[in-house]
Amino acid sequence: MAKQTMEELRGAVRGQIIARGDAEYDTARKVYNGMIDKHPKVIVRATDAADVMATVAYSSQNGRILSVRGGAHSVPGFGTNDDGVVIDLSRMKGIRVDPAARTVRAEGGVTWGDLFHATYPFGLTTPGGIISTTGIGGLTLGGGIGHLSRGLGLSIDNLLSADVVTADGRFLTASEKENPDLFWALRGGGGNFGVVTSFEYRLHPVKDVLVALVFFELSAARQVLEFYRQYIATAPEEMGAFFGYHLAPPLPFIPEKRHGEPFCVLVACWAGPMEKGEQAMQPIRKAGAVAAELVTPMPFPALNSLFDALLPPGLQHYWKAAFASEITDGAIAAHVAHGPKIPTVNSAMHIYPINGACNRVRADATAFAYRDARFAVNVAGMWPDPKDNQKNIKWVKDYYAALEPHSSRGGYVNFMADDDPGRVKESYKGNYDRLVSIKKKYDPENLFHINQNIKPS
Ligand SMILES: Cc1cc2nc3c(=O)[nH]c(=O)nc-3n(C[C@H](O)[C@H](O)[C@H](O)COP(=O)(O)OP(=O)(O)OC[C@H]3O[C@@H](n4cnc5c(N)ncnc54)[C@H](O)[C@@H]3O)c2cc1C
C-alpha cells in the first residue's frame, strides 16, 4: 500500500491538524498530567469517525507511533508520545439521550461532566467517574469505577455497544450481537483494540443524591476502617461509600484552623429514595470521632464536579493501584502508618468498593477479570510543584509497598503506573490469553500499543 503523505492526511481530515512549529502546538501536546512532556509529530483534533479512519490509516501506513486521547487523564500519559501521531477526540462531543429506551450514545471526546449534564434533566444516569473532567473513553475501556458501581456495576457493565475504528481502518460496531469478541475485549481491555468513536450506555433512574463528606480524627482511623470493611459488605447497594485519606481542603464546613491537616474520610453517595437517605447515612456519621462533616442532597452532576477545583489540569501525578478482596488487619496497619503522611492537599488514598453488582458479573463475561475483588485501592500522588516530585513519589511507593502483601497481584489498569509492565498480565488473570488472541485478530501489528499493552504475541 502506498504511503500517505502529510498533505494527503490534511486533505482527508476535516478537523484541525497541528504540527511542530504551529502556534497551538505547545498547548495541544499537553495532557492532564503535568509531568508528561512529550513532543508528537502531529496532533489530529478529529471531528468525526472519518477523521479517525484517515488518521489511523496514515499512522499504520507510515509506521508511526499512535496515541489516542479522549479526556487526556491517563496518569502514565498514554494520550501522547514522542515523534508519533496523536488522535485527539476532545472535539467529538456529540451526545444523544433516548429517554424512552433509557440509553445514551456519546462520542469519544465526551467527559463524565458532559455526559451527566446531558442525562440529568431526564432523571437518568449511568455509572461513571467521580471527577467531571475525566473522559468517558479511557475510563470506560479500562472498566469504570464510580459512586454508583456497587448498585449498578462498572461502566462496562452498562455499555451496550461501541463504534470502533480498528487498526486496518475498518469501522465496526461491537455489541453482544455484532463482533461480540471485540465487544468482550473492549470491556476492560483498554485502548488495545481500536479507536472507539462512540459509546452507547444503559441509563438508570438516578437524579439527586444524598452526599456525606465526613472527616474523622486520625486517632479514629483504625476504628473507621474496621467499621467500613464490615459496613460496606452488607450496606444497601444504593450506598456508594469510599474510604480515604486527605489533607483538609479549605472548605467552609471544616474549621479554618484545621485546613491542611490530615484526616481519614468517608465520602458517601446515597442514590436511593431521598426519604431513606438520612437514616442510611447514620452508621457512617457514627463510625468514629468526627472533626467536620457535610451532609446534603445535591444533583448527581454536582457531586461529580465537587472535587474538580482540587484537581486542575497540569498537576504532577504518580499513582499506584491494587485490588483487594478483604481489608485485612495488616492492610489497616499499613493505612494507619502511611495515610497520615499524605504530602499534599491534591493527593489522595481511596478505597473504592466494587462488591455488589460488580461481583455479580462472571470473571470471563468481560475482559475485566477481577470480579472477586471487593475493593479497588488507589494511592494517588498529585501535587503542583515538580520540585516536590521525589517526596510525593516516595509517599506513593512506600504506601503501596506496605499494602502489596495484603493485595491481589493485579490492579485496576486505569489507576496503574506504567513502571511495572508485568502487572498488565496479572491484572487480566484468566482472561489474558483470550485478550491476546483477540488482539492478534484486530491489531496484529500492535498499532495501538501506547496503553497498558496486551501484546499480540
Ligand atoms: C483526576 C482523575 C480522576 C479519575 N477518577 C476515576 C474514577 O472515578 N473511576 C475510574 O474508574 N477511573 C478514574 N480515573 C482513571 C481513569 O479511568 C483513567 O485515567 C482513564 O484513562 C481516563 O480516561 P481519559 O479518556 O480521560 O484518558 P485519555 O488519556 O484520553 O485516554 C487514556 C487511554 O485510554 C485509551 N482511550 C481513551 N479514549 C479512547 C477511545 N475513544 N478509543 C480507544 N482508546 C481510548 C487510550 O489508550 C488512551 O491512551 C481518574 C483519573 C484521573 C486523572
Coordinates of C-alpha atoms and ligand atoms in Angstrom, one line a residue:
M1 CA 0.0 0.0 0.0
A2 CA 1.4 3.5 -0.9
K3 CA 2.3 5.6 2.0
Q4 CA 0.1 8.6 2.6
T5 CA 1.8 11.9 2.8
M6 CA 1.0 14.6 5.4
E7 CA -0.6 16.6 2.5
E8 CA -2.9 13.7 1.8
L9 CA -3.8 13.5 5.5
R10 CA -4.6 17.2 5.5
G11 CA -6.9 16.7 2.6
A12 CA -8.7 13.8 4.2
V13 CA -9.3 15.3 7.6
R14 CA -11.9 18.0 8.4
G15 CA -10.6 18.6 11.9
Q16 CA -7.5 20.5 13.0
I17 CA -4.1 19.2 12.3
I18 CA -1.4 20.7 14.5
A19 CA 2.3 20.0 13.8
R20 CA 5.6 21.2 15.4
G21 CA 6.0 24.9 14.8
D22 CA 2.3 25.7 14.8
A23 CA 1.1 28.3 17.3
E24 CA -1.1 25.9 19.2
Y25 CA 1.4 23.1 19.3
D26 CA 2.6 23.6 22.8
T27 CA -1.0 23.7 24.2
A28 CA -2.2 20.8 22.0
R29 CA 0.6 18.5 23.0
K30 CA -0.1 18.8 26.8
V31 CA -2.1 16.1 28.6
Y32 CA -3.6 16.4 32.1
N33 CA -0.5 15.0 34.0
G34 CA 1.9 17.9 34.0
M35 CA 4.8 15.5 34.5
I36 CA 4.4 14.3 30.9
D37 CA 6.4 16.4 28.4
K38 CA 6.3 14.7 25.0
H39 CA 6.6 16.1 21.5
P40 CA 4.5 14.3 18.9
K41 CA 5.0 14.9 15.2
V42 CA 1.4 15.7 14.6
I43 CA -1.8 16.0 16.6
V44 CA -5.1 15.5 14.8
R45 CA -8.2 17.0 16.6
A46 CA -10.7 14.8 14.9
T47 CA -14.3 15.9 14.3
D48 CA -15.8 12.6 13.2
A49 CA -15.2 8.9 12.5
A50 CA -13.9 9.7 9.0
D51 CA -11.1 11.8 10.5
V52 CA -10.3 9.0 12.8
M53 CA -10.2 6.5 9.9
A54 CA -7.9 8.7 7.9
T55 CA -5.5 9.2 10.8
V56 CA -5.4 5.5 11.7
A57 CA -4.6 4.8 8.0
Y58 CA -1.9 7.4 7.9
S59 CA -0.3 6.1 11.1
S60 CA -0.3 2.5 10.1
Q61 CA 0.9 3.1 6.6
N62 CA 3.8 5.3 7.8
G63 CA 4.8 3.1 10.7
R64 CA 4.1 5.9 13.1
I65 CA 3.6 5.6 16.8
L66 CA 0.0 6.3 17.6
S67 CA -1.7 7.7 20.7
V68 CA -5.4 8.0 21.2
R69 CA -6.8 10.7 23.6
G70 CA -10.2 11.4 25.0
G71 CA -10.3 13.2 28.3
A72 CA -6.4 13.1 28.4
H73 CA -6.5 11.9 32.1
S74 CA -4.2 8.9 31.6
V75 CA -1.7 9.2 34.5
P76 CA 1.1 7.5 32.6
G77 CA 0.4 9.9 29.7
F78 CA -0.8 7.4 27.2
G79 CA -2.6 10.2 25.3
T80 CA 0.7 11.5 23.8
N81 CA 4.1 10.3 22.6
D82 CA 7.4 11.5 21.1
D83 CA 7.6 11.8 17.3
G84 CA 4.3 10.0 16.6
V85 CA 0.7 10.8 15.8
V86 CA -2.0 11.7 18.4
I87 CA -5.7 11.3 17.7
D88 CA -7.3 13.8 20.0
L89 CA -11.0 13.1 20.3
S90 CA -11.8 16.0 22.6
R91 CA -13.9 17.8 19.9
M92 CA -16.1 14.8 19.4
K93 CA -18.7 15.8 21.9
G94 CA -22.0 14.6 20.4
I95 CA -24.5 13.1 23.0
R96 CA -27.9 11.8 22.3
V97 CA -30.2 10.6 25.2
D98 CA -33.0 8.3 24.4
P99 CA -35.2 8.7 27.5
A100 CA -37.8 6.1 26.3
A101 CA -35.2 3.4 25.7
R102 CA -33.1 4.6 28.7
T103 CA -29.9 4.8 26.7
V104 CA -27.4 7.4 25.8
R105 CA -24.9 7.5 22.9
A106 CA -21.8 9.6 23.4
E107 CA -18.8 10.4 21.2
G108 CA -15.3 9.6 22.2
G109 CA -14.4 13.1 23.4
V110 CA -17.2 13.4 25.9
T111 CA -16.2 13.7 29.6
W112 CA -18.3 12.4 32.5
G113 CA -19.3 16.0 33.3
D114 CA -20.7 16.4 29.7
L115 CA -22.5 13.0 29.9
F116 CA -24.1 13.5 33.4
H117 CA -25.1 17.1 32.4
A118 CA -26.9 15.7 29.3
T119 CA -28.7 12.8 31.1
Y120 CA -29.7 14.7 34.3
P121 CA -32.8 16.5 33.1
F122 CA -34.2 13.1 32.2
G123 CA -33.6 11.9 35.7
L124 CA -31.3 9.2 34.3
T125 CA -27.6 8.4 34.7
T126 CA -25.0 5.6 34.3
P127 CA -22.0 4.6 36.5
G128 CA -19.0 6.7 35.6
G129 CA -16.0 8.5 37.1
I130 CA -16.0 10.6 40.3
I131 CA -14.4 13.6 38.6
S132 CA -16.2 15.5 35.9
T133 CA -13.2 16.2 33.7
T134 CA -12.2 12.6 33.2
G135 CA -13.0 11.2 29.7
I136 CA -15.6 8.5 29.2
G137 CA -13.2 6.8 26.7
G138 CA -10.3 5.7 28.7
L139 CA -12.3 5.3 31.9
T140 CA -14.9 3.0 30.3
L141 CA -12.4 0.9 28.3
G142 CA -10.5 0.0 31.5
G143 CA -13.6 -0.8 33.5
G144 CA -15.1 2.3 35.1
I145 CA -15.5 2.6 38.8
G146 CA -17.6 5.3 40.4
H147 CA -20.1 6.2 43.2
L148 CA -22.9 4.1 41.7
S149 CA -20.9 0.9 40.9
R150 CA -22.0 -1.1 43.9
G151 CA -25.5 -0.9 42.8
L152 CA -25.3 -0.5 39.0
G153 CA -22.0 -2.1 38.1
L154 CA -18.9 -0.8 36.3
S155 CA -19.2 1.5 33.3
I156 CA -18.5 -1.5 31.1
D157 CA -21.4 -3.4 32.7
N158 CA -23.7 -0.7 31.2
L159 CA -22.0 -0.5 27.8
L160 CA -24.4 -1.7 25.1
S161 CA -22.4 -1.0 22.0
A162 CA -19.4 0.8 20.7
D163 CA -18.4 2.1 17.3
V164 CA -14.8 1.3 16.7
V165 CA -12.1 2.1 14.0
T166 CA -9.8 -0.8 14.0
A167 CA -6.1 -0.9 13.0
D168 CA -6.9 -1.8 9.4
G169 CA -9.0 1.3 9.1
R170 CA -12.4 -0.5 9.2
F171 CA -15.4 1.0 11.1
L172 CA -17.1 -1.7 13.1
T173 CA -19.9 -1.8 15.6
A174 CA -19.2 -4.0 18.7
S175 CA -22.1 -5.3 20.8
E176 CA -23.4 -8.6 22.1
K177 CA -24.7 -9.3 18.6
E178 CA -22.1 -7.7 16.3
N179 CA -18.4 -8.6 16.6
P180 CA -19.0 -10.0 20.1
D181 CA -15.3 -10.9 20.6
L182 CA -14.3 -7.3 20.1
F183 CA -17.1 -6.2 22.4
W184 CA -15.9 -8.6 25.1
A185 CA -12.3 -7.3 24.8
L186 CA -13.3 -3.6 24.8
R187 CA -15.0 -4.1 28.2
G188 CA -11.9 -3.8 30.3
G189 CA -9.1 -4.3 27.7
G190 CA -8.4 -0.6 27.4
G191 CA -7.4 1.1 24.2
N192 CA -5.7 -2.0 22.8
F193 CA -8.3 -2.9 20.1
G194 CA -9.1 0.3 18.2
V195 CA -10.4 3.8 18.5
V196 CA -13.9 4.0 19.9
T197 CA -15.7 6.9 18.2
S198 CA -18.9 6.5 20.2
F199 CA -20.2 4.6 23.2
E200 CA -23.8 3.5 23.9
Y201 CA -24.7 3.1 27.6
R202 CA -27.8 1.8 29.5
L203 CA -29.3 4.5 31.8
H204 CA -30.8 4.2 35.2
P205 CA -33.2 6.4 37.2
V206 CA -30.9 8.4 39.4
K207 CA -31.2 12.2 39.7
D208 CA -30.5 13.9 43.0
V209 CA -28.4 12.0 45.6
L210 CA -27.7 12.5 49.3
V211 CA -24.0 13.1 49.9
A212 CA -22.0 12.9 53.1
L213 CA -18.4 14.1 53.4
V214 CA -17.3 13.0 56.9
F215 CA -13.8 14.0 58.1
F216 CA -12.7 11.8 61.1
E217 CA -9.9 12.5 63.6
L218 CA -6.8 10.5 62.7
S219 CA -6.9 8.8 66.1
A220 CA -10.2 7.1 64.9
A221 CA -8.6 5.8 61.7
R222 CA -8.4 2.1 62.7
Q223 CA -11.9 2.2 64.1
V224 CA -13.3 3.8 60.9
L225 CA -11.5 1.3 58.7
E226 CA -12.8 -1.6 60.8
F227 CA -16.3 -0.1 60.6
Y228 CA -16.0 0.4 56.8
R229 CA -15.0 -3.1 55.9
Q230 CA -17.9 -4.6 57.8
Y231 CA -20.5 -1.9 56.8
I232 CA -19.8 -1.9 53.1
A233 CA -20.1 -5.7 52.9
T234 CA -23.8 -5.6 53.6
A235 CA -24.9 -1.9 53.2
P236 CA -27.9 -1.4 50.8
E237 CA -26.5 -1.2 47.3
E238 CA -27.8 2.3 46.8
M239 CA -25.0 3.3 49.1
G240 CA -21.7 4.1 47.4
A241 CA -19.2 5.0 50.1
F242 CA -15.4 5.1 49.8
F243 CA -12.7 5.5 52.5
G244 CA -9.9 7.9 52.0
Y245 CA -7.0 9.9 53.5
H246 CA -6.9 13.6 52.6
L247 CA -5.4 16.9 53.9
A248 CA -8.4 19.0 54.7
P249 CA -9.0 21.4 51.8
P250 CA -10.2 25.0 52.6
L251 CA -13.9 24.1 52.6
P252 CA -16.4 26.2 54.6
F253 CA -17.7 23.3 56.8
I254 CA -14.1 22.5 58.0
P255 CA -12.9 24.8 60.8
E256 CA -10.3 27.1 59.3
K257 CA -7.6 26.3 61.8
R258 CA -7.7 22.7 60.7
H259 CA -7.3 23.3 56.9
G260 CA -4.3 21.4 55.7
E261 CA -4.4 18.8 58.5
P262 CA -4.5 15.1 57.6
F263 CA -7.8 13.3 58.2
C264 CA -9.4 10.0 57.3
V265 CA -12.6 10.5 55.4
L266 CA -15.7 8.7 54.3
V267 CA -17.3 10.0 51.1
A268 CA -20.8 8.6 50.7
C269 CA -23.4 8.9 47.9
W270 CA -26.9 7.6 48.6
A271 CA -28.7 7.0 45.3
G272 CA -31.9 5.5 46.7
P273 CA -35.1 7.2 47.8
M274 CA -34.3 10.5 49.4
E275 CA -36.6 9.9 52.4
K276 CA -34.5 6.9 53.3
G277 CA -31.2 8.7 52.9
E278 CA -30.8 10.4 56.3
Q279 CA -31.3 7.0 58.0
A280 CA -28.9 5.3 55.6
M281 CA -26.2 7.9 56.4
Q282 CA -26.4 7.4 60.2
P283 CA -23.9 4.5 60.6
I284 CA -21.3 6.4 58.5
R285 CA -21.6 9.5 60.7
K286 CA -21.1 7.4 63.8
A287 CA -18.1 5.5 62.6
G288 CA -15.6 7.4 64.8
A289 CA -14.8 10.8 66.2
V290 CA -16.0 13.3 63.6
A291 CA -13.9 16.5 63.1
A292 CA -16.1 18.0 60.4
E293 CA -19.0 16.9 58.2
L294 CA -21.3 17.9 55.4
V295 CA -24.5 16.0 54.7
T296 CA -26.6 17.4 51.9
P297 CA -28.7 16.4 48.9
M298 CA -27.4 17.5 45.5
P299 CA -27.9 16.8 41.8
F300 CA -25.7 13.9 40.8
P301 CA -23.7 16.1 38.3
A302 CA -22.9 18.5 41.2
L303 CA -21.4 15.6 43.2
N304 CA -19.4 14.7 40.1
S305 CA -17.8 18.2 39.9
L306 CA -17.4 18.7 43.7
F307 CA -13.7 17.9 43.8
D308 CA -12.8 19.4 40.4
A309 CA -11.2 22.5 42.0
L310 CA -8.7 20.3 43.8
L311 CA -7.6 18.7 40.6
P312 CA -6.8 21.3 37.9
P313 CA -5.0 20.1 34.8
G314 CA -1.2 20.4 34.9
L315 CA -0.6 18.9 38.4
Q316 CA 2.2 16.3 38.7
H317 CA 0.7 12.8 39.0
Y318 CA 2.1 9.5 40.2
W319 CA -0.3 6.7 41.1
K320 CA -0.2 3.0 42.2
A321 CA -3.2 0.7 42.5
A322 CA -4.2 -2.7 43.8
F323 CA -7.3 -4.8 44.1
A324 CA -8.2 -6.5 47.4
S325 CA -10.9 -9.0 48.3
E326 CA -10.6 -8.0 52.0
I327 CA -9.3 -5.1 54.0
T328 CA -7.2 -7.3 56.3
D329 CA -5.9 -6.2 59.7
G330 CA -2.4 -6.0 58.0
A331 CA -3.8 -3.6 55.4
I332 CA -5.4 -1.5 58.1
A333 CA -2.0 -1.3 59.8
A334 CA -0.4 -0.2 56.5
H335 CA -3.1 2.5 56.1
V336 CA -2.7 3.8 59.6
A337 CA 1.0 4.0 59.1
H338 CA 1.1 5.7 55.7
G339 CA -2.2 7.5 55.2
P340 CA -1.5 10.3 57.7
K341 CA 1.8 11.1 55.8
I342 CA -0.2 12.3 52.8
P343 CA 2.0 15.1 51.5
T344 CA -0.3 17.5 49.6
V345 CA -3.9 18.7 49.5
N346 CA -4.4 17.4 46.0
S347 CA -3.2 13.8 46.8
A348 CA -5.5 11.1 48.0
M349 CA -5.6 7.4 49.0
H350 CA -9.0 6.0 48.2
I351 CA -10.5 2.5 48.8
Y352 CA -13.4 2.2 46.3
P353 CA -16.0 -0.6 46.9
I354 CA -16.5 -2.8 43.9
N355 CA -18.7 -5.5 45.5
G356 CA -22.4 -5.8 44.9
A357 CA -23.3 -5.5 41.2
C358 CA -19.7 -5.6 40.1
N359 CA -19.2 -9.0 41.7
R360 CA -22.3 -10.5 40.1
V361 CA -20.8 -10.4 36.7
R362 CA -18.8 -13.6 35.8
A363 CA -15.0 -13.2 35.6
D364 CA -15.0 -14.3 32.0
A365 CA -18.1 -12.4 30.9
T366 CA -15.9 -9.3 30.0
A367 CA -12.2 -8.7 29.8
F368 CA -12.3 -7.2 33.4
A369 CA -11.2 -10.2 35.3
Y370 CA -11.2 -9.1 39.0
R371 CA -14.9 -9.9 39.7
D372 CA -13.9 -11.4 43.0
A373 CA -12.2 -8.1 44.2
R374 CA -14.3 -6.1 46.6
F375 CA -12.1 -3.1 46.8
A376 CA -10.0 -1.1 44.3
V377 CA -7.3 0.7 46.2
N378 CA -5.6 3.8 44.7
V379 CA -2.7 5.7 46.1
A380 CA -2.8 8.8 44.0
G381 CA 0.1 11.3 44.4
M382 CA -1.0 14.7 42.9
W383 CA 0.9 17.9 43.5
P384 CA 1.6 21.2 41.8
D385 CA 5.4 21.7 42.0
P386 CA 7.9 19.5 40.2
K387 CA 10.4 20.3 42.9
D388 CA 8.3 18.1 45.2
N389 CA 8.4 15.1 42.9
Q390 CA 10.8 13.0 44.9
K391 CA 8.8 13.4 48.2
N392 CA 5.5 12.6 46.6
I393 CA 6.6 9.6 44.6
K394 CA 8.3 8.2 47.7
W395 CA 5.0 8.5 49.6
V396 CA 3.1 6.6 46.9
K397 CA 5.8 3.9 46.6
D398 CA 6.2 3.4 50.3
Y399 CA 2.5 3.2 50.9
Y400 CA 1.9 0.8 48.0
A401 CA 4.8 -1.4 49.2
A402 CA 3.2 -1.7 52.6
L403 CA -0.2 -2.6 51.0
E404 CA 1.2 -5.1 48.5
P405 CA 1.3 -8.2 50.8
H406 CA -2.4 -7.5 51.6
S407 CA -3.5 -7.0 47.9
S408 CA -4.3 -9.1 44.9
R409 CA -1.5 -9.5 42.4
G410 CA -3.2 -7.5 39.7
G411 CA -4.5 -3.9 39.8
Y412 CA -7.0 -1.7 38.0
V413 CA -5.4 -0.9 34.7
N414 CA -6.8 2.7 34.8
F415 CA -5.1 3.5 38.1
M416 CA -1.8 1.8 37.4
A417 CA 1.5 3.5 36.6
D418 CA 3.5 2.3 33.6
D419 CA 6.6 1.3 35.6
D420 CA 5.6 -2.3 36.3
P421 CA 4.5 -3.8 33.0
G422 CA 4.4 -7.4 34.3
R423 CA 1.2 -6.3 36.1
V424 CA -0.8 -6.0 32.9
K425 CA -0.9 -9.8 32.5
E426 CA -1.7 -10.2 36.3
S427 CA -4.5 -7.7 36.0
Y428 CA -6.3 -9.8 33.4
K429 CA -5.7 -13.1 35.1
G430 CA -7.5 -15.9 33.3
N431 CA -8.7 -13.6 30.6
Y432 CA -5.3 -12.7 29.3
D433 CA -4.9 -15.4 26.7
R434 CA -8.2 -14.7 25.2
L435 CA -7.3 -11.0 25.0
V436 CA -4.1 -11.9 23.2
S437 CA -5.9 -13.9 20.6
I438 CA -8.4 -11.0 20.0
K439 CA -5.5 -8.6 19.8
K440 CA -3.9 -10.8 17.2
K441 CA -7.2 -10.7 15.2
Y442 CA -7.9 -7.0 15.3
D443 CA -4.4 -5.4 15.8
P444 CA -1.7 -8.0 14.8
E445 CA 0.9 -5.3 14.3
N446 CA 0.2 -3.7 17.7
L447 CA -0.5 -0.3 16.3
F448 CA -2.4 0.5 19.5
H449 CA 0.4 0.0 21.9
I450 CA 0.6 3.2 23.9
N451 CA -1.6 1.9 26.7
Q452 CA -1.4 -0.9 29.3
N453 CA -0.4 -3.0 26.4
I454 CA -1.6 -6.5 25.6
K455 CA 0.9 -7.8 23.1
P456 CA -0.4 -9.8 20.1
S457 CA 2.3 -12.5 20.7
Ligands
LIG1 C1 -8.4 13.1 38.3 C2 -8.7 11.7 37.9 C3 -9.8 11.0 38.4 C4 -10.1 9.7 38.0 N1 -11.3 9.1 38.5 C5 -11.6 7.9 38.1 C6 -12.8 7.3 38.6 O1 -13.6 7.8 39.3 N2 -13.0 6.0 38.2 C7 -12.2 5.3 37.4 O2 -12.5 4.2 37.0 N3 -11.1 5.9 36.9 C8 -10.7 7.1 37.3 N4 -9.6 7.7 36.8 C9 -8.7 6.9 36.0 C10 -9.2 7.0 34.6 O3 -10.1 5.9 34.3 C11 -8.0 6.8 33.5 O4 -7.1 7.9 33.8 C12 -8.5 6.9 32.1 O5 -7.5 6.5 31.2 C13 -9.0 8.3 31.8 O6 -9.7 8.3 30.5 P1 -9.5 9.6 29.6 O7 -10.3 9.3 28.3 O8 -9.7 10.8 30.3 O9 -7.9 9.5 29.3 P2 -7.0 9.6 28.0 O10 -5.6 9.9 28.5 O11 -7.6 10.4 27.0 O12 -7.0 8.1 27.5 C14 -6.3 7.1 28.1 C15 -6.1 5.9 27.2 O13 -7.3 5.3 27.0 C16 -7.5 4.9 25.7 N5 -8.6 5.6 25.1 C17 -9.2 6.7 25.6 N6 -10.3 7.0 24.8 C18 -10.3 6.1 23.8 C19 -11.2 5.8 22.7 N7 -12.2 6.6 22.5 N8 -10.9 4.8 21.9 C20 -9.9 4.0 22.2 N9 -9.0 4.2 23.2 C21 -9.2 5.2 24.0 C22 -6.2 5.2 25.0 O14 -5.3 4.1 25.1 C23 -5.7 6.3 25.8 O15 -4.3 6.5 25.7 C24 -9.3 9.0 37.1 C25 -8.1 9.7 36.6 C26 -7.9 11.0 37.0 C27 -6.6 11.6 36.5

